[in-house]
Amino acid sequence: MRVLLVDDHPLFRDGLRSLLQARGVQVVGEASDGQEALERAWQLRPDVVLMDITMPRMDGLEATRLIKARMPDVKVVILTVSDEDRMLFEAIKSGAQGYLLKNLRADEFFDLLSGIERGEAPITRRLASRILEEFAREPGGPSRPGTHDALTERERDVLRCVSQGASNREIAVMLRISENTVKYHMRNILEKLHLRNRAEVVAYAARRGWLPPERPPDSDPP
């Protein structure tokens, strides 16, 4: 995985770069604000951009929107201290594939980050629950006729597990199928619903009232 680090604090970048390199992740470049991130992403074409939000010149949300518009294959994961719902939801709407907090333990951070190579959204279950809860409250029209019906029963099972924040591996165990089969169903879900990633799947399903939250947002994961 080739990673571009974007943060306006050099000391934080130094520490994160050392941590990533110690785990075998290739850090291809760094940037100290959103404008520089856009330029470096264009030059370096990283697989993943780890993006802070609050930065001078151009913030991380605007940079995410521009990077995704110009380089849709580049994955952007927000890495921030901000736990505000407004930032979380705006990041997802801007095209970010994940949203991680800087207070995560290293093992949890790398476990979530590595999931992006398996098509999973790097986001904790607690934040996924907040996304689901928020979009479930938004006024939304009824689903398009036939759209939900286009999903098979097994795809709906996978959709329900994704909405609970389960990884592909966890879904495979829950449904007693292989991880490759889970990936196959996820590809079909994304294609049929015209969505780009798992975070959008969660928001889309909740907004249409298909999948109400099954546990309180602050409850411990099973």
mmCIF file of C-alpha atoms in Angstrom, residues 30-139:
data_model
loop_
_atom_site.group_PDB
_atom_site.id
_atom_site.type_symbol
_atom_site.label_atom_id
_atom_site.label_comp_id
_atom_site.label_asym_id
_atom_site.label_seq_id
_atom_site.Cartn_x
_atom_site.Cartn_y
_atom_site.Cartn_z
ATOM 1 C CA GLU A 30 3.832 14.120 2.651
ATOM 2 C CA ALA A 31 1.902 17.367 2.481
ATOM 3 C CA SER A 32 1.188 20.055 5.058
ATOM 4 C CA ASP A 33 -2.124 21.403 3.729
ATOM 5 C CA GLY A 34 -4.927 20.566 1.326
ATOM 6 C CA GLN A 35 -3.494 22.470 -1.626
ATOM 7 C CA GLU A 36 -0.171 20.682 -1.353
ATOM 8 C CA ALA A 37 -2.030 17.382 -0.890
ATOM 9 C CA LEU A 38 -3.833 17.904 -4.201
ATOM 10 C CA GLU A 39 -0.548 18.603 -5.992
ATOM 11 C CA ARG A 40 1.301 15.699 -4.373
ATOM 12 C CA ALA A 41 -1.541 13.266 -5.020
ATOM 13 C CA TRP A 42 -1.504 14.227 -8.704
ATOM 14 C CA GLN A 43 2.268 13.712 -8.897
ATOM 15 C CA LEU A 44 2.562 10.555 -6.809
ATOM 16 C CA ARG A 45 -0.776 8.745 -7.416
ATOM 17 C CA PRO A 46 -0.823 7.028 -4.001
ATOM 18 C CA ASP A 47 -3.200 4.199 -3.205
ATOM 19 C CA VAL A 48 -4.360 5.925 -0.031
ATOM 20 C CA VAL A 49 -4.262 9.489 1.298
ATOM 21 C CA LEU A 50 -4.362 9.848 5.091
ATOM 22 C CA MET A 51 -5.928 13.284 5.380
ATOM 23 C CA ASP A 52 -6.238 15.658 8.327
ATOM 24 C CA ILE A 53 -9.187 18.079 8.251
ATOM 25 C CA THR A 54 -8.133 21.369 9.824
ATOM 26 C CA MET A 55 -5.212 22.778 7.848
ATOM 27 C CA PRO A 56 -4.145 26.166 6.407
ATOM 28 C CA ARG A 57 -4.792 27.284 2.806
ATOM 29 C CA MET A 58 -7.175 24.411 2.010
ATOM 30 C CA ASP A 59 -8.822 22.091 4.551
ATOM 31 C CA GLY A 60 -8.980 18.336 4.231
ATOM 32 C CA LEU A 61 -12.633 18.189 3.208
ATOM 33 C CA GLU A 62 -12.145 20.472 0.205
ATOM 34 C CA ALA A 63 -8.965 18.609 -0.724
ATOM 35 C CA THR A 64 -10.856 15.306 -0.512
ATOM 36 C CA ARG A 65 -13.565 16.565 -2.859
ATOM 37 C CA LEU A 66 -10.985 17.763 -5.405
ATOM 38 C CA ILE A 67 -8.853 14.619 -5.204
ATOM 39 C CA LYS A 68 -11.879 12.353 -5.660
ATOM 40 C CA ALA A 69 -13.110 14.481 -8.595
ATOM 41 C CA ARG A 70 -9.745 14.354 -10.385
ATOM 42 C CA MET A 71 -8.463 10.966 -9.235
ATOM 43 C CA PRO A 72 -11.437 8.766 -8.293
ATOM 44 C CA ASP A 73 -9.233 5.682 -7.866
ATOM 45 C CA VAL A 74 -7.248 7.310 -5.038
ATOM 46 C CA LYS A 75 -8.765 6.399 -1.670
ATOM 47 C CA VAL A 76 -8.949 9.100 0.979
ATOM 48 C CA VAL A 77 -9.135 8.230 4.669
ATOM 49 C CA ILE A 78 -9.700 11.098 7.075
ATOM 50 C CA LEU A 79 -7.400 10.945 10.119
ATOM 51 C CA THR A 80 -8.366 13.614 12.603
ATOM 52 C CA VAL A 81 -8.921 14.571 16.233
ATOM 53 C CA SER A 82 -12.417 15.812 15.380
ATOM 54 C CA ASP A 83 -15.206 13.645 16.720
ATOM 55 C CA GLU A 84 -17.887 16.089 15.536
ATOM 56 C CA ASP A 85 -20.801 14.580 13.640
ATOM 57 C CA ARG A 86 -20.759 17.505 11.189
ATOM 58 C CA MET A 87 -17.188 16.694 10.134
ATOM 59 C CA LEU A 88 -17.874 12.963 9.946
ATOM 60 C CA PHE A 89 -20.920 13.314 7.704
ATOM 61 C CA GLU A 90 -19.319 15.988 5.516
ATOM 62 C CA ALA A 91 -16.256 13.784 5.015
ATOM 63 C CA ILE A 92 -18.389 10.885 3.786
ATOM 64 C CA LYS A 93 -20.344 13.195 1.492
ATOM 65 C CA SER A 94 -17.026 14.561 0.159
ATOM 66 C CA GLY A 95 -16.033 11.077 -0.981
ATOM 67 C CA ALA A 96 -13.817 9.862 1.862
ATOM 68 C CA GLN A 97 -13.645 6.074 2.071
ATOM 69 C CA GLY A 98 -13.006 6.111 5.815
ATOM 70 C CA TYR A 99 -12.850 8.239 8.937
ATOM 71 C CA LEU A 100 -10.401 7.451 11.733
ATOM 72 C CA LEU A 101 -9.643 9.271 14.961
ATOM 73 C CA LYS A 102 -6.080 9.979 16.055
ATOM 74 C CA ASN A 103 -6.726 8.520 19.489
ATOM 75 C CA LEU A 104 -7.061 4.972 18.134
ATOM 76 C CA ARG A 105 -4.703 2.310 19.425
ATOM 77 C CA ALA A 106 -2.040 1.356 16.864
ATOM 78 C CA ASP A 107 -3.335 -2.187 16.417
ATOM 79 C CA GLU A 108 -6.887 -0.977 15.832
ATOM 80 C CA PHE A 109 -5.671 1.707 13.420
ATOM 81 C CA PHE A 110 -3.730 -0.789 11.291
ATOM 82 C CA ASP A 111 -6.518 -3.348 11.400
ATOM 83 C CA LEU A 112 -9.002 -0.793 10.050
ATOM 84 C CA LEU A 113 -6.546 0.667 7.538
ATOM 85 C CA SER A 114 -5.629 -2.728 6.103
ATOM 86 C CA GLY A 115 -9.307 -3.366 5.407
ATOM 87 C CA ILE A 116 -9.274 -0.796 2.624
ATOM 88 C CA GLU A 117 -7.315 -3.241 0.470
ATOM 89 C CA ARG A 118 -10.193 -5.703 0.916
ATOM 90 C CA GLY A 119 -12.752 -3.101 -0.124
ATOM 91 C CA GLU A 120 -13.774 -2.345 3.459
ATOM 92 C CA ALA A 121 -14.379 1.138 4.866
ATOM 93 C CA PRO A 122 -11.846 2.120 7.555
ATOM 94 C CA ILE A 123 -14.315 3.335 10.161
ATOM 95 C CA THR A 124 -15.034 2.179 13.691
ATOM 96 C CA ARG A 125 -18.343 0.549 14.522
ATOM 97 C CA ARG A 126 -19.251 3.438 16.794
ATOM 98 C CA LEU A 127 -18.842 5.982 13.983
ATOM 99 C CA ALA A 128 -20.651 3.694 11.530
ATOM 100 C CA SER A 129 -23.586 3.587 13.947
ATOM 101 C CA ARG A 130 -23.645 7.382 14.101
ATOM 102 C CA ILE A 131 -23.718 7.607 10.306
ATOM 103 C CA LEU A 132 -26.554 5.130 10.202
ATOM 104 C CA GLU A 133 -28.489 6.972 12.904
ATOM 105 C CA GLU A 134 -28.032 10.364 11.246
ATOM 106 C CA PHE A 135 -29.108 9.326 7.783
ATOM 107 C CA ALA A 136 -32.048 7.381 9.189
ATOM 108 C CA ARG A 137 -33.355 10.699 10.590
ATOM 109 C CA GLU A 138 -33.046 12.521 7.266
ATOM 110 C CA PRO A 139 -36.279 12.971 5.375
#
